[in-house]
Short mmCIF file of C-alpha atoms in Angstrom, two decimals:
data_model
loop_
_atom_site.label_atom_id
_atom_site.label_comp_id
_atom_site.label_asym_id
_atom_site.label_seq_id
_atom_site.Cartn_x
_atom_site.Cartn_y
_atom_site.Cartn_z
CA GLY A 28 -36.22 -17.23 -29.36
CA ALA A 29 -35.19 -13.61 -29.85
CA GLY A 30 -34.99 -11.43 -26.79
CA VAL A 31 -35.60 -7.72 -26.42
CA SER A 32 -33.43 -5.72 -28.78
CA GLN A 33 -32.53 -2.05 -28.66
CA SER A 34 -30.87 0.26 -31.12
CA PRO A 35 -28.53 1.95 -31.29
CA SER A 36 -26.31 0.41 -28.64
CA ASN A 37 -24.43 3.67 -28.26
CA LYS A 38 -25.40 7.21 -29.19
CA VAL A 39 -23.31 10.33 -28.82
CA THR A 40 -25.13 13.57 -29.55
CA GLU A 41 -24.59 17.26 -29.11
CA LYS A 42 -26.54 19.21 -26.55
CA GLY A 43 -29.75 20.56 -28.08
CA LYS A 44 -30.17 17.84 -30.69
CA ASP A 45 -33.06 15.37 -30.76
CA VAL A 46 -32.51 11.61 -30.43
CA GLU A 47 -34.66 8.55 -31.03
CA LEU A 48 -34.10 5.26 -29.27
CA ARG A 49 -35.74 2.09 -30.50
CA CYS A 50 -36.96 -1.01 -28.70
CA ASP A 51 -38.13 -4.28 -30.23
CA PRO A 52 -39.88 -6.29 -27.51
CA ILE A 53 -40.33 -10.03 -27.40
CA SER A 54 -43.09 -11.05 -29.78
CA GLY A 55 -46.42 -11.38 -28.06
CA HIS A 56 -45.48 -9.40 -24.95
CA THR A 57 -48.22 -6.89 -24.31
CA ALA A 58 -46.39 -4.81 -21.71
CA LEU A 59 -43.40 -2.63 -22.56
CA TYR A 60 -41.38 -0.44 -20.21
CA TRP A 61 -38.68 2.19 -20.58
CA TYR A 62 -36.19 2.86 -17.79
CA ARG A 63 -32.98 4.79 -17.55
CA GLN A 64 -29.95 4.23 -15.40
CA SER A 65 -27.67 7.14 -14.72
CA LEU A 66 -24.11 6.55 -13.58
CA GLY A 67 -24.09 5.00 -10.12
CA GLN A 68 -27.87 5.07 -9.84
CA GLY A 69 -30.62 2.45 -9.90
CA LEU A 70 -33.19 2.01 -12.60
CA GLU A 71 -35.52 4.97 -13.00
CA PHE A 72 -38.95 4.22 -14.46
CA LEU A 73 -39.89 6.39 -17.43
CA ILE A 74 -42.98 5.07 -19.20
CA TYR A 75 -45.06 1.90 -19.50
CA PHE A 76 -47.31 0.59 -22.27
CA GLN A 77 -49.89 -2.14 -21.69
CA GLY A 78 -51.79 -3.38 -24.74
CA ASN A 79 -54.08 -0.72 -26.17
CA SER A 80 -54.43 1.19 -22.89
CA ALA A 81 -53.20 4.72 -22.48
CA PRO A 82 -49.53 4.62 -21.46
CA ASP A 83 -48.40 5.40 -17.93
CA LYS A 84 -46.16 8.42 -18.49
CA SER A 85 -45.73 9.26 -14.82
CA GLY A 86 -41.97 8.70 -14.89
CA LEU A 87 -41.07 10.97 -17.78
CA PRO A 88 -38.79 13.67 -16.32
CA SER A 89 -39.87 16.51 -18.62
CA ASP A 90 -41.95 17.29 -21.68
CA ARG A 91 -38.82 16.86 -23.78
CA PHE A 92 -39.33 13.11 -23.37
CA SER A 93 -41.98 11.20 -25.28
CA ALA A 94 -42.55 7.64 -26.40
CA GLU A 95 -44.82 5.78 -28.69
CA ARG A 96 -45.54 2.18 -29.41
CA THR A 97 -46.73 1.37 -32.89
CA GLY A 98 -48.99 -1.60 -33.55
CA GLY A 99 -48.50 -2.86 -30.02
CA SER A 100 -44.93 -3.89 -30.79
CA VAL A 101 -41.95 -1.64 -31.53
CA SER A 102 -41.48 1.39 -29.30
CA THR A 103 -39.54 4.60 -29.85
CA LEU A 104 -38.37 6.88 -27.05
CA THR A 105 -37.71 10.41 -28.26
CA ILE A 106 -35.72 13.01 -26.36
CA GLN A 107 -35.94 16.52 -27.77
CA ARG A 108 -33.35 19.24 -27.21
CA THR A 109 -31.07 16.89 -25.31
CA GLN A 110 -29.28 18.11 -22.19
CA GLN A 111 -26.14 16.75 -20.57
CA GLU A 112 -28.18 15.39 -17.65
CA ASP A 113 -29.97 13.12 -20.15
CA SER A 114 -26.76 11.08 -20.45
CA ALA A 115 -27.59 7.60 -19.18
CA VAL A 116 -28.23 4.03 -20.25
CA TYR A 117 -31.79 3.72 -21.50
CA LEU A 118 -33.25 0.26 -20.94
CA CYS A 119 -36.35 -1.23 -22.48
CA ALA A 120 -38.15 -4.26 -21.08
CA SER A 121 -41.16 -6.30 -22.10
CA SER A 122 -43.24 -8.44 -19.86
CA SER A 123 -45.22 -11.63 -19.92
CA ARG A 124 -47.23 -13.54 -17.42
CA THR A 125 -45.54 -16.75 -16.25
CA GLY A 126 -47.66 -19.13 -14.22
CA GLY A 127 -48.79 -17.25 -11.16
CA GLY A 128 -46.33 -14.45 -11.64
CA TYR A 129 -44.75 -12.23 -14.22
CA GLU A 130 -41.30 -10.95 -15.03
CA GLN A 131 -39.62 -8.40 -17.24
CA TYR A 132 -37.13 -9.22 -19.94
CA PHE A 133 -34.66 -6.44 -20.53
CA GLY A 134 -32.82 -5.39 -23.63
CA PRO A 135 -29.10 -4.57 -23.54
CA GLY A 136 -29.76 -0.84 -23.34
CA THR A 137 -28.73 2.22 -25.32
CA ARG A 138 -25.93 4.28 -23.83
CA LEU A 139 -26.67 7.92 -24.56
CA THR A 140 -23.94 10.51 -24.16
CA VAL A 141 -24.81 14.18 -24.58
CA THR A 142 -21.76 16.38 -25.12
CA ASP B 11 -38.10 9.34 -1.24
CA GLN B 12 -36.89 5.90 -2.21
CA GLN B 13 -39.64 3.31 -1.94
CA VAL B 14 -37.21 0.44 -2.43
CA LYS B 15 -33.88 0.56 -0.66
CA GLN B 16 -30.76 -1.53 -0.89
CA ASN B 17 -28.57 -0.07 1.80
CA SER B 18 -25.42 -2.00 0.93
CA PRO B 19 -23.91 -0.64 -2.29
CA SER B 20 -21.43 -3.50 -2.37
CA LEU B 21 -20.75 -6.90 -0.85
CA SER B 22 -17.75 -9.24 -1.06
CA VAL B 23 -18.05 -12.95 -0.34
CA GLN B 24 -15.68 -15.88 -0.60
CA GLU B 25 -16.45 -18.53 -3.19
CA GLY B 26 -18.52 -21.36 -1.70
CA ARG B 27 -19.94 -19.21 1.09
CA ILE B 28 -23.42 -17.74 1.35
CA SER B 29 -24.23 -14.33 -0.13
CA ILE B 30 -27.07 -12.43 1.49
CA LEU B 31 -28.42 -9.37 -0.28
CA ASN B 32 -30.96 -7.25 1.53
CA CYS B 33 -33.79 -5.04 0.38
CA ASP B 34 -36.23 -2.86 2.33
CA TYR B 35 -39.38 -1.19 1.09
CA THR B 36 -41.69 1.46 2.46
CA ASN B 37 -44.90 1.01 0.47
CA SER B 38 -47.14 -1.54 2.18
CA MET B 39 -49.15 -1.86 -1.05
CA PHE B 40 -46.30 -3.71 -2.77
CA ASP B 41 -47.36 -7.30 -3.25
CA TYR B 42 -44.88 -8.74 -5.72
CA PHE B 43 -41.13 -8.66 -5.48
CA LEU B 44 -38.37 -9.60 -7.90
CA TRP B 45 -34.61 -9.87 -7.98
CA TYR B 46 -32.59 -9.10 -11.09
CA LYS B 47 -28.91 -9.59 -11.85
CA LYS B 48 -27.01 -7.24 -14.12
CA TYR B 49 -23.62 -7.72 -15.74
CA PRO B 50 -21.76 -4.73 -17.19
CA ALA B 51 -23.00 -3.63 -20.63
CA GLU B 52 -25.99 -5.96 -20.43
CA GLY B 53 -29.61 -5.47 -19.42
CA PRO B 54 -30.81 -6.90 -16.10
CA THR B 55 -31.88 -10.53 -16.15
CA PHE B 56 -34.64 -11.94 -14.00
CA LEU B 57 -33.53 -14.22 -11.16
CA ILE B 58 -36.38 -15.01 -8.84
CA SER B 59 -39.65 -13.56 -7.61
CA ILE B 60 -41.97 -13.85 -4.64
CA SER B 61 -45.59 -12.96 -4.08
CA SER B 62 -46.71 -11.42 -0.81
CA ILE B 63 -48.76 -14.52 -0.02
CA LYS B 64 -45.51 -16.43 0.47
CA ASP B 65 -42.55 -15.90 2.77
CA LYS B 66 -40.03 -18.00 0.89
CA ASN B 67 -39.31 -19.01 -2.69
CA GLU B 68 -36.45 -21.21 -3.76
CA ASP B 69 -34.87 -21.85 -7.15
CA GLY B 70 -31.66 -23.83 -7.15
CA ARG B 71 -28.94 -21.86 -5.41
CA PHE B 72 -31.21 -18.83 -5.03
CA THR B 73 -33.73 -18.32 -2.24
CA VAL B 74 -35.76 -15.20 -1.57
CA PHE B 75 -37.22 -14.55 1.86
CA LEU B 76 -40.00 -12.05 2.50
CA ASN B 77 -40.82 -10.54 5.90
CA LYS B 78 -43.93 -8.44 5.30
CA SER B 79 -44.19 -7.12 8.84
CA ALA B 80 -40.65 -5.76 8.58
CA LYS B 81 -41.08 -4.75 4.91
CA HIS B 82 -37.86 -6.58 4.20
CA LEU B 83 -36.74 -9.17 1.74
CA SER B 84 -33.45 -10.89 1.16
CA LEU B 85 -31.81 -12.95 -1.52
CA HIS B 86 -29.60 -15.83 -0.45
CA ILE B 87 -27.13 -17.39 -2.86
CA VAL B 88 -25.65 -20.68 -1.70
CA PRO B 89 -22.99 -21.62 -2.58
CA SER B 90 -21.69 -18.42 -4.12
CA GLN B 91 -19.72 -18.74 -7.36
CA PRO B 92 -17.40 -16.25 -9.11
CA GLY B 93 -19.93 -16.05 -11.97
CA ASP B 94 -22.44 -14.60 -9.51
CA SER B 95 -20.39 -11.40 -9.37
CA ALA B 96 -22.77 -8.74 -10.69
CA VAL B 97 -25.07 -5.96 -9.57
CA TYR B 98 -28.28 -7.24 -8.00
CA PHE B 99 -31.47 -5.16 -8.12
CA CYS B 100 -34.50 -5.65 -5.95
CA ALA B 101 -37.82 -4.55 -7.51
CA ALA B 102 -41.36 -4.26 -6.19
CA SER B 103 -44.77 -3.92 -7.74
CA THR B 104 -48.41 -3.35 -6.77
CA GLY B 105 -51.67 -4.41 -8.28
CA GLY B 106 -50.73 -7.47 -10.26
CA TYR B 107 -49.50 -8.19 -13.77
CA GLY B 108 -48.15 -5.36 -15.81
CA GLN B 109 -47.98 -2.74 -13.14
CA ASN B 110 -45.03 -0.45 -12.76
CA PHE B 111 -41.98 -1.90 -11.06
CA VAL B 112 -39.99 0.18 -8.60
CA PHE B 113 -36.31 -0.73 -8.49
CA GLY B 114 -33.78 -0.35 -5.73
CA PRO B 115 -30.37 1.20 -6.42
CA GLY B 116 -28.63 -2.16 -6.57
CA THR B 117 -25.91 -4.01 -4.64
CA ARG B 118 -22.66 -4.96 -6.34
CA LEU B 119 -21.70 -8.50 -5.34
CA SER B 120 -18.13 -9.69 -5.74
CA VAL B 121 -17.48 -13.38 -5.21
CA LEU B 122 -13.80 -13.95 -4.57
CA PRO B 123 -12.19 -17.20 -5.73
#
């Protein structure tokens, strides 16, 4: 079946502009996560959605970052007034329970470059 | 303060030999651990997981060992293959399904033919 998809795959934007990144999770997955990976760094948690519960926004680095998940499926991460330090690969993942455990399925990421 | 550490940024192993990737954590509340593999320009893919009630989990060439008292886990790949060359991330979670995962910085494994 289809995996997690993200669009666009690459985005170049000028400093100060707003950007929207999209994530289509695997159908039926109730949990959705956003991470970012800066050059040479590990994955940094941004935000997590679980069903209809209030999202865990504890990883968002500033109020310029926001995300929503419509209808429990597609999610959009919005970065307002982009800065050069926002340049990174933004990864989305969705999660399902498998037997006694659970795992995340990642999309290919969106590479954001702020010039 | 990093809660999940992978102190070796890179590792080189000869094809056919064992690869051992290490991960240390500081939060004793972590009770579920995962390993992911990441190729360039792709998202991470799940490899293997282990719950804190176990000390070993095996899946084919991949085995994860958990030492709770030392807050240490390791991933063993035997035998290593050139296609295993990738960045490996250790991740940890608390509280069960759907909780936030904390990732380590990754270890780049190179398997030499």
